[in-house]
PDB file of C-alpha atoms in Angstrom:
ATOM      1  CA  UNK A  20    -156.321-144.706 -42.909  1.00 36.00           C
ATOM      2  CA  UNK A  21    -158.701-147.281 -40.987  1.00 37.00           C
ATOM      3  CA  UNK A  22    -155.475-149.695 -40.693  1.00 37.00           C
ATOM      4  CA  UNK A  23    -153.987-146.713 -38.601  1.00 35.00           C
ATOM      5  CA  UNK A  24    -156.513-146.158 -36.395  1.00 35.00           C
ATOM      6  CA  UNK A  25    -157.076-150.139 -35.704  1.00 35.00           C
ATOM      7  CA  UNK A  26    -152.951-149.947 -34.991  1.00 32.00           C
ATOM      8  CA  UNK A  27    -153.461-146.988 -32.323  1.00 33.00           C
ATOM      9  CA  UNK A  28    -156.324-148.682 -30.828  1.00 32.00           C
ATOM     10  CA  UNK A  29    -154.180-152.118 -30.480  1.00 33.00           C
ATOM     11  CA  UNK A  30    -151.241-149.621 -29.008  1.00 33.00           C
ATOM     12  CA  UNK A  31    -153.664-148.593 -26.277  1.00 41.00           C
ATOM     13  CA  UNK A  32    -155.520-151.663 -25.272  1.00 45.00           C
ATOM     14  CA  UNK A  33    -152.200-153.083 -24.737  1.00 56.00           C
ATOM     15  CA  UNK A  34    -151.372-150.743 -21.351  1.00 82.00           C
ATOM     16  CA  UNK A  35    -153.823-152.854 -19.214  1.00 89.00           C
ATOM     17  CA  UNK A  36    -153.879-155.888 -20.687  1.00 91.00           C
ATOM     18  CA  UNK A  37    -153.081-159.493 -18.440  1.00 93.00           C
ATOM     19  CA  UNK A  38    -149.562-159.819 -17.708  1.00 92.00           C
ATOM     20  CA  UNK A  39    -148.145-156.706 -17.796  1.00 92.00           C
ATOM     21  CA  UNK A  40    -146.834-154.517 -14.769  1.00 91.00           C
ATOM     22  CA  UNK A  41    -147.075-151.065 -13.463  1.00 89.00           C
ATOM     23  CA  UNK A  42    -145.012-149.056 -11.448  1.00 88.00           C
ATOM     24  CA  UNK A  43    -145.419-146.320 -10.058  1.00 88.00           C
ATOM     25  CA  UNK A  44    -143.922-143.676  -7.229  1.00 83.00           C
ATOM     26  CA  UNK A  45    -144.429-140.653  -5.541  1.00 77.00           C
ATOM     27  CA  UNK A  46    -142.101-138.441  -3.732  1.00 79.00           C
ATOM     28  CA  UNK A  47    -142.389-134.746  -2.009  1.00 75.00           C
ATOM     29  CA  UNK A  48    -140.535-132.575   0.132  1.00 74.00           C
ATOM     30  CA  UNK A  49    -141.563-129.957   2.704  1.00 72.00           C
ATOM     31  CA  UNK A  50    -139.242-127.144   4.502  1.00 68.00           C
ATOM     32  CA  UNK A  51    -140.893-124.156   6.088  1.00 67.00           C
ATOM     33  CA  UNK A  52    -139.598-120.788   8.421  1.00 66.00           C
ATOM     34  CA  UNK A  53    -141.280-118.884  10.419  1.00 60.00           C
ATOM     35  CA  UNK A  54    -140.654-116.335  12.951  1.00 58.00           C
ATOM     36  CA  UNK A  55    -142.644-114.888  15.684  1.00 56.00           C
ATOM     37  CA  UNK A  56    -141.409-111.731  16.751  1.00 53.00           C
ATOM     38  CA  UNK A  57    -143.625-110.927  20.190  1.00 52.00           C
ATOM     39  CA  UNK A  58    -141.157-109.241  22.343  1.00 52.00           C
ATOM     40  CA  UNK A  59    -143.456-108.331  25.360  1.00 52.00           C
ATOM     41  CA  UNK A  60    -143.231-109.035  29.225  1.00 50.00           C
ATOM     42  CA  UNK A  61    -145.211-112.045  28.632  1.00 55.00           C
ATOM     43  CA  UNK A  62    -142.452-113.695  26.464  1.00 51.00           C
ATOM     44  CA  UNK A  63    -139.395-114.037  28.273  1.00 54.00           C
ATOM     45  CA  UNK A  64    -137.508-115.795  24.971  1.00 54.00           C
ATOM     46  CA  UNK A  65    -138.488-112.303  23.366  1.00 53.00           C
ATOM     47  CA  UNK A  66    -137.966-113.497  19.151  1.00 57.00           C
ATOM     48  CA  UNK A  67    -138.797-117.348  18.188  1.00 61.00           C
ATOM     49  CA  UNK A  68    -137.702-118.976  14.951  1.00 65.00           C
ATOM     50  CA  UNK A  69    -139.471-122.578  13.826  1.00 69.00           C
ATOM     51  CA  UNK A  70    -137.991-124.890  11.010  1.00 77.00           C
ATOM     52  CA  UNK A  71    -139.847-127.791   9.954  1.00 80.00           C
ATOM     53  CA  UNK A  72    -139.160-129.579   7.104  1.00 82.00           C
ATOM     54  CA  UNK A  73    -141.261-133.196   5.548  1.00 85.00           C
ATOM     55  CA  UNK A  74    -140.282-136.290   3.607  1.00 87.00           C
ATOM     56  CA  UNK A  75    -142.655-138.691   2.159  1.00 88.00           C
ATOM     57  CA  UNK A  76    -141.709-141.399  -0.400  1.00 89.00           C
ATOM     58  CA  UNK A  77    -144.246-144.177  -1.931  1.00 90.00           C
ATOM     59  CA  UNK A  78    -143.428-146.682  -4.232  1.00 92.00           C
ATOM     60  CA  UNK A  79    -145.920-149.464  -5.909  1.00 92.00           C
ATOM     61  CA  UNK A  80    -145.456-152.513  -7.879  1.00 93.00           C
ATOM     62  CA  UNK A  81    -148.458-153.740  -9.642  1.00 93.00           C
ATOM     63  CA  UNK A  82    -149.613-156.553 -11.742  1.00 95.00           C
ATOM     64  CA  UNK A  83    -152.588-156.638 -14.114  1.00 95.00           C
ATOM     65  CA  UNK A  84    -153.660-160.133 -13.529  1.00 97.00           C
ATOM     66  CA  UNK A  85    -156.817-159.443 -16.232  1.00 96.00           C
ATOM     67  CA  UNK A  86    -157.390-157.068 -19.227  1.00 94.00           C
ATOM     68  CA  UNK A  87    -157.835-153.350 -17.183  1.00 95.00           C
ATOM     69  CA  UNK A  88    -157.360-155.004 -13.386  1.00 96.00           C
ATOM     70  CA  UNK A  89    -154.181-154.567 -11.366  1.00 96.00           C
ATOM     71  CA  UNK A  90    -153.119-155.656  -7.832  1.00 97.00           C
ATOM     72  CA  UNK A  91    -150.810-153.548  -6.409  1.00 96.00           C
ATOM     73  CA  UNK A  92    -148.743-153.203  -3.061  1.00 96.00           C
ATOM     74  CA  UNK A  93    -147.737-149.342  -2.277  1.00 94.00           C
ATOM     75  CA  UNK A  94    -145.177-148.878   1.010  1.00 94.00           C
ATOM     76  CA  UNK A  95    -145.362-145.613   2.128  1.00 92.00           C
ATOM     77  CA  UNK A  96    -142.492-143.673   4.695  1.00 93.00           C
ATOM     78  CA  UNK A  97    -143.175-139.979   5.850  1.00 91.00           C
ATOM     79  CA  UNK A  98    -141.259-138.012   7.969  1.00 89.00           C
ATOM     80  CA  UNK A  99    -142.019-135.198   9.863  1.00 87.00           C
ATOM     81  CA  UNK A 100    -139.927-132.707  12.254  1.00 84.00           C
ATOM     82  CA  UNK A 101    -140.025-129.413  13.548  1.00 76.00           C
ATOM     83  CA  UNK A 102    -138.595-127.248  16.274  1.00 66.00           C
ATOM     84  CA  UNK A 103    -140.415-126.882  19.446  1.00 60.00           C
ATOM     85  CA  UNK A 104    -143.015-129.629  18.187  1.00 64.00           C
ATOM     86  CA  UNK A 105    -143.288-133.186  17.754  1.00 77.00           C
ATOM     87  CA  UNK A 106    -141.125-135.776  15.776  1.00 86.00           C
ATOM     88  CA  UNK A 107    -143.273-138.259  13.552  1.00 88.00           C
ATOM     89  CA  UNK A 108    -142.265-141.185  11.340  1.00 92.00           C
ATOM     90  CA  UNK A 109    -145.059-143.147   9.731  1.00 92.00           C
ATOM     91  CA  UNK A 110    -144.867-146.513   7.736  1.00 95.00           C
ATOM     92  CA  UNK A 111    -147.614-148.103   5.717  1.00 95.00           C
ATOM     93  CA  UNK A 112    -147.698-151.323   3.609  1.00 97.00           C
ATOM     94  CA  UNK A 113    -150.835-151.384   1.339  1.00 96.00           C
ATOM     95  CA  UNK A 114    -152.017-154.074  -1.355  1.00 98.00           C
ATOM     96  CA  UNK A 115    -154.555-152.718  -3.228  1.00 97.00           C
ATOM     97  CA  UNK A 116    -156.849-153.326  -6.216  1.00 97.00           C
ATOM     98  CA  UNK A 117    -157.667-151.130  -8.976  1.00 96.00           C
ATOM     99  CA  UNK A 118    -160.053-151.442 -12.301  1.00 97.00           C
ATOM    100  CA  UNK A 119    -158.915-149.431 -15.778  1.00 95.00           C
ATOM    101  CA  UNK A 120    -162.488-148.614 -17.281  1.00 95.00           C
ATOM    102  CA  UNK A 121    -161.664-149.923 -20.701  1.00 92.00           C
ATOM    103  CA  UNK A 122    -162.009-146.704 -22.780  1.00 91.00           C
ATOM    104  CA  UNK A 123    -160.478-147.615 -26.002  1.00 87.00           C
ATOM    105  CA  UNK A 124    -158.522-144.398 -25.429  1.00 89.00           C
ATOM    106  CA  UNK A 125    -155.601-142.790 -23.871  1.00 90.00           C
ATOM    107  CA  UNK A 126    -157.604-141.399 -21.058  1.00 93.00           C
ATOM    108  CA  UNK A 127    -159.354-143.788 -18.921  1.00 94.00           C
ATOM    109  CA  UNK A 128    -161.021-143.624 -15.630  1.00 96.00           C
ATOM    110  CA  UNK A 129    -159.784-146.037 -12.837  1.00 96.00           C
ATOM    111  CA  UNK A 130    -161.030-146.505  -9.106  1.00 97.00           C
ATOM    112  CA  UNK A 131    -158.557-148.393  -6.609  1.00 96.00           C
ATOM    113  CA  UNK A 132    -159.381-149.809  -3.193  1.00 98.00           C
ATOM    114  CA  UNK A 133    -156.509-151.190  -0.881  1.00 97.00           C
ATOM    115  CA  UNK A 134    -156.353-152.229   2.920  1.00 98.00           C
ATOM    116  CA  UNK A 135    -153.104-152.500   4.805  1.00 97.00           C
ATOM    117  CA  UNK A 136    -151.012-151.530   8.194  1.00 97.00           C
ATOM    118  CA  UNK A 137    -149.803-148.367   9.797  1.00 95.00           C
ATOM    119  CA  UNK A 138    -146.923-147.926  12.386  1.00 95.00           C
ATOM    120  CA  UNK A 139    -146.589-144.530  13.617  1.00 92.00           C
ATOM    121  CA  UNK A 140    -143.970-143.346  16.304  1.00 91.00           C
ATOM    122  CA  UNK A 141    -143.787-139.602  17.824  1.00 88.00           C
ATOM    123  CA  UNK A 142    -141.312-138.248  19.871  1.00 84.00           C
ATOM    124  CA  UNK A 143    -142.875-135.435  21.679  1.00 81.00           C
ATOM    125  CA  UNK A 144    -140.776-133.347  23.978  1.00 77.00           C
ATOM    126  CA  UNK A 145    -141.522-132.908  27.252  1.00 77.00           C
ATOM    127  CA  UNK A 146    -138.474-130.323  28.039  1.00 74.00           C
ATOM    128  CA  UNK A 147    -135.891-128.473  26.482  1.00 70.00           C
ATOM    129  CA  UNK A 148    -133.326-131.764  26.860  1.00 75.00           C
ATOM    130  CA  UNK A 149    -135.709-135.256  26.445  1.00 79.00           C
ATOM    131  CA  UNK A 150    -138.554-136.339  24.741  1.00 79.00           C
ATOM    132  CA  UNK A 151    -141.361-138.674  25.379  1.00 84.00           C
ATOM    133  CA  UNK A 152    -141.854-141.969  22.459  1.00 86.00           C
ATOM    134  CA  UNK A 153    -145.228-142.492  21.667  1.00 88.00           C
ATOM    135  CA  UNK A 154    -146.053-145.924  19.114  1.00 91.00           C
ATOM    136  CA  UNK A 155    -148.955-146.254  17.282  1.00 92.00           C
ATOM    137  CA  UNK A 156    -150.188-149.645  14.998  1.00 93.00           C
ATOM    138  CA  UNK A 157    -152.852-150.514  13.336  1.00 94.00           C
ATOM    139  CA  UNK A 158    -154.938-150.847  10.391  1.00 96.00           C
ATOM    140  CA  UNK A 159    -155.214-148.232   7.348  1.00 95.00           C
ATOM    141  CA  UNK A 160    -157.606-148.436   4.218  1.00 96.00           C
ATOM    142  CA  UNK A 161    -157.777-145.864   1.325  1.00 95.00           C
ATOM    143  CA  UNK A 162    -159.677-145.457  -1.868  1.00 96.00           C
ATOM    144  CA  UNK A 163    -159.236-142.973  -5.234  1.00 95.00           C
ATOM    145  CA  UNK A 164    -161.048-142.049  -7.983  1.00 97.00           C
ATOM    146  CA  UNK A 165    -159.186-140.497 -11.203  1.00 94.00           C
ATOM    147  CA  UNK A 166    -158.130-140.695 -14.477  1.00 95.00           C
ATOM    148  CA  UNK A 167    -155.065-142.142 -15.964  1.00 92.00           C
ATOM    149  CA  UNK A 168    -153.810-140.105 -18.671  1.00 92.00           C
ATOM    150  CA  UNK A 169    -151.165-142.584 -21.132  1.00 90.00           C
ATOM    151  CA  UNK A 170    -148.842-140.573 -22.876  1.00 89.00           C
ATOM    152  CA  UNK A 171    -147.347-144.007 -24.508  1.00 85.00           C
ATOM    153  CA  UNK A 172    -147.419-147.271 -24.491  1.00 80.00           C
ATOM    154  CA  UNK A 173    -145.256-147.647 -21.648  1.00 81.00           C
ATOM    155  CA  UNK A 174    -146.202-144.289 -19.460  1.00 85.00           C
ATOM    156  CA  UNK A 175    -149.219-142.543 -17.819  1.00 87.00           C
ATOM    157  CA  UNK A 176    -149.803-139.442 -15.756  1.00 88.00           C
ATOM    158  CA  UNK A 177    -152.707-140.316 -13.320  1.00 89.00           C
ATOM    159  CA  UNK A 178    -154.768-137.815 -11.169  1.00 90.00           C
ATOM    160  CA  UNK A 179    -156.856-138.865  -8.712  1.00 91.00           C
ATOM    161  CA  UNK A 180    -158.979-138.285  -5.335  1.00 93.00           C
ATOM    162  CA  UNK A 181    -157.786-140.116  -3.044  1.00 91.00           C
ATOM    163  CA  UNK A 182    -159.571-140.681   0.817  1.00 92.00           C
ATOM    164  CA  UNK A 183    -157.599-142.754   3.751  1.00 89.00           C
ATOM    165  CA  UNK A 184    -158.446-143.716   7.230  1.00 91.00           C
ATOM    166  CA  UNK A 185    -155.910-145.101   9.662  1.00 89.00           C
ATOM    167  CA  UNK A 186    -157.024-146.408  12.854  1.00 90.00           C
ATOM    168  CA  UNK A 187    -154.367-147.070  15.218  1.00 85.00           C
ATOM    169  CA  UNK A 188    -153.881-148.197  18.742  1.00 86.00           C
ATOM    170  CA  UNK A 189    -151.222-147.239  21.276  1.00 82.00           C
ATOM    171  CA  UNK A 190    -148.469-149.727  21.470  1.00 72.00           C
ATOM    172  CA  UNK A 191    -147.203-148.502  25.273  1.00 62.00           C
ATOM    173  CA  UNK A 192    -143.621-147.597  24.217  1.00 57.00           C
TER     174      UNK A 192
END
């Protein structure tokens, strides 16, 4: 019985150890409707209809290079559109640190810092047939708190809080 537990306790030690790799993604997709029906005097298009749908997409590659510390570099795309409303497409690159409190379980707690680059471009519209191009670049920073949950060896479902600040300057597009 002891030789078992000493096994499993090998097994988990082994997730963060130096020299192994993580990988990790994240991926969602947004669609909406809505309709505003306001048929008045006021509104001479009587019924509206918006769509506006979302796409974000962020992979990371990371490398523990000691026991329970990674670096990492996350990329990041989102993109955003809606009738009537804006256009946005956002970019980040991110290399980031993060620290596996060594537990000597499969749940451990981790915090992660990172510091990167944003490019943002809008399209807004400024009448029914052309839009205005707005570009935005700068630098972006983010930090999380969580828990990664390993459900094997090779596997772990993390949940975090995560904060990020991007401060941007107008590129004069």
């Amino acid at each position: 019985m002891i030789f078992c537990l000493m096994a499993a306790t090998m097994v988990l030690s082994a997730q963060t150890e130096k020299g192994r790799f993580t990988i990790s993604g994240q991926t969602s997709l947004g669609l909406s409707y809505s309709s505003d029906d306001t048929s008045n005097a006021s509104n001479s298009q009587g019924s509206m209809s918006q769509e506006s749908y979302s796409f974000n997409v962020s992979p990371a590659i990371g490398y523990f290079v000691i026991d329970n510390l990674a670096l990492s570099l996350q990329a990041d795309y989102k993109l955003e559109d809606a009738d009537y409303i804006d256009k946005m497409t956002q970019f980040t690159i991110m290399p980031s640190v993060s620290y596996y409190i060594p537990t000597g379980r499969p749940v451990r707690p981790f915090a992660s810092l990172g510091a990167g680059y944003a490019d943002i471009t809008q399209h807004l519209p400024i009448s029914a047939s052309s839009t205005q191009k707005h570009s935005f670049s700068g630098f972006t920073w983010g930090a999380a708190l969580g828990v990664a949950c390993f459900i094997n060896n090779n596997a772990s479902i993390d949940l975090s809080l995560q904060y990020s600040d991007v401060n941007t300057s107008y590129s004069g597009d």
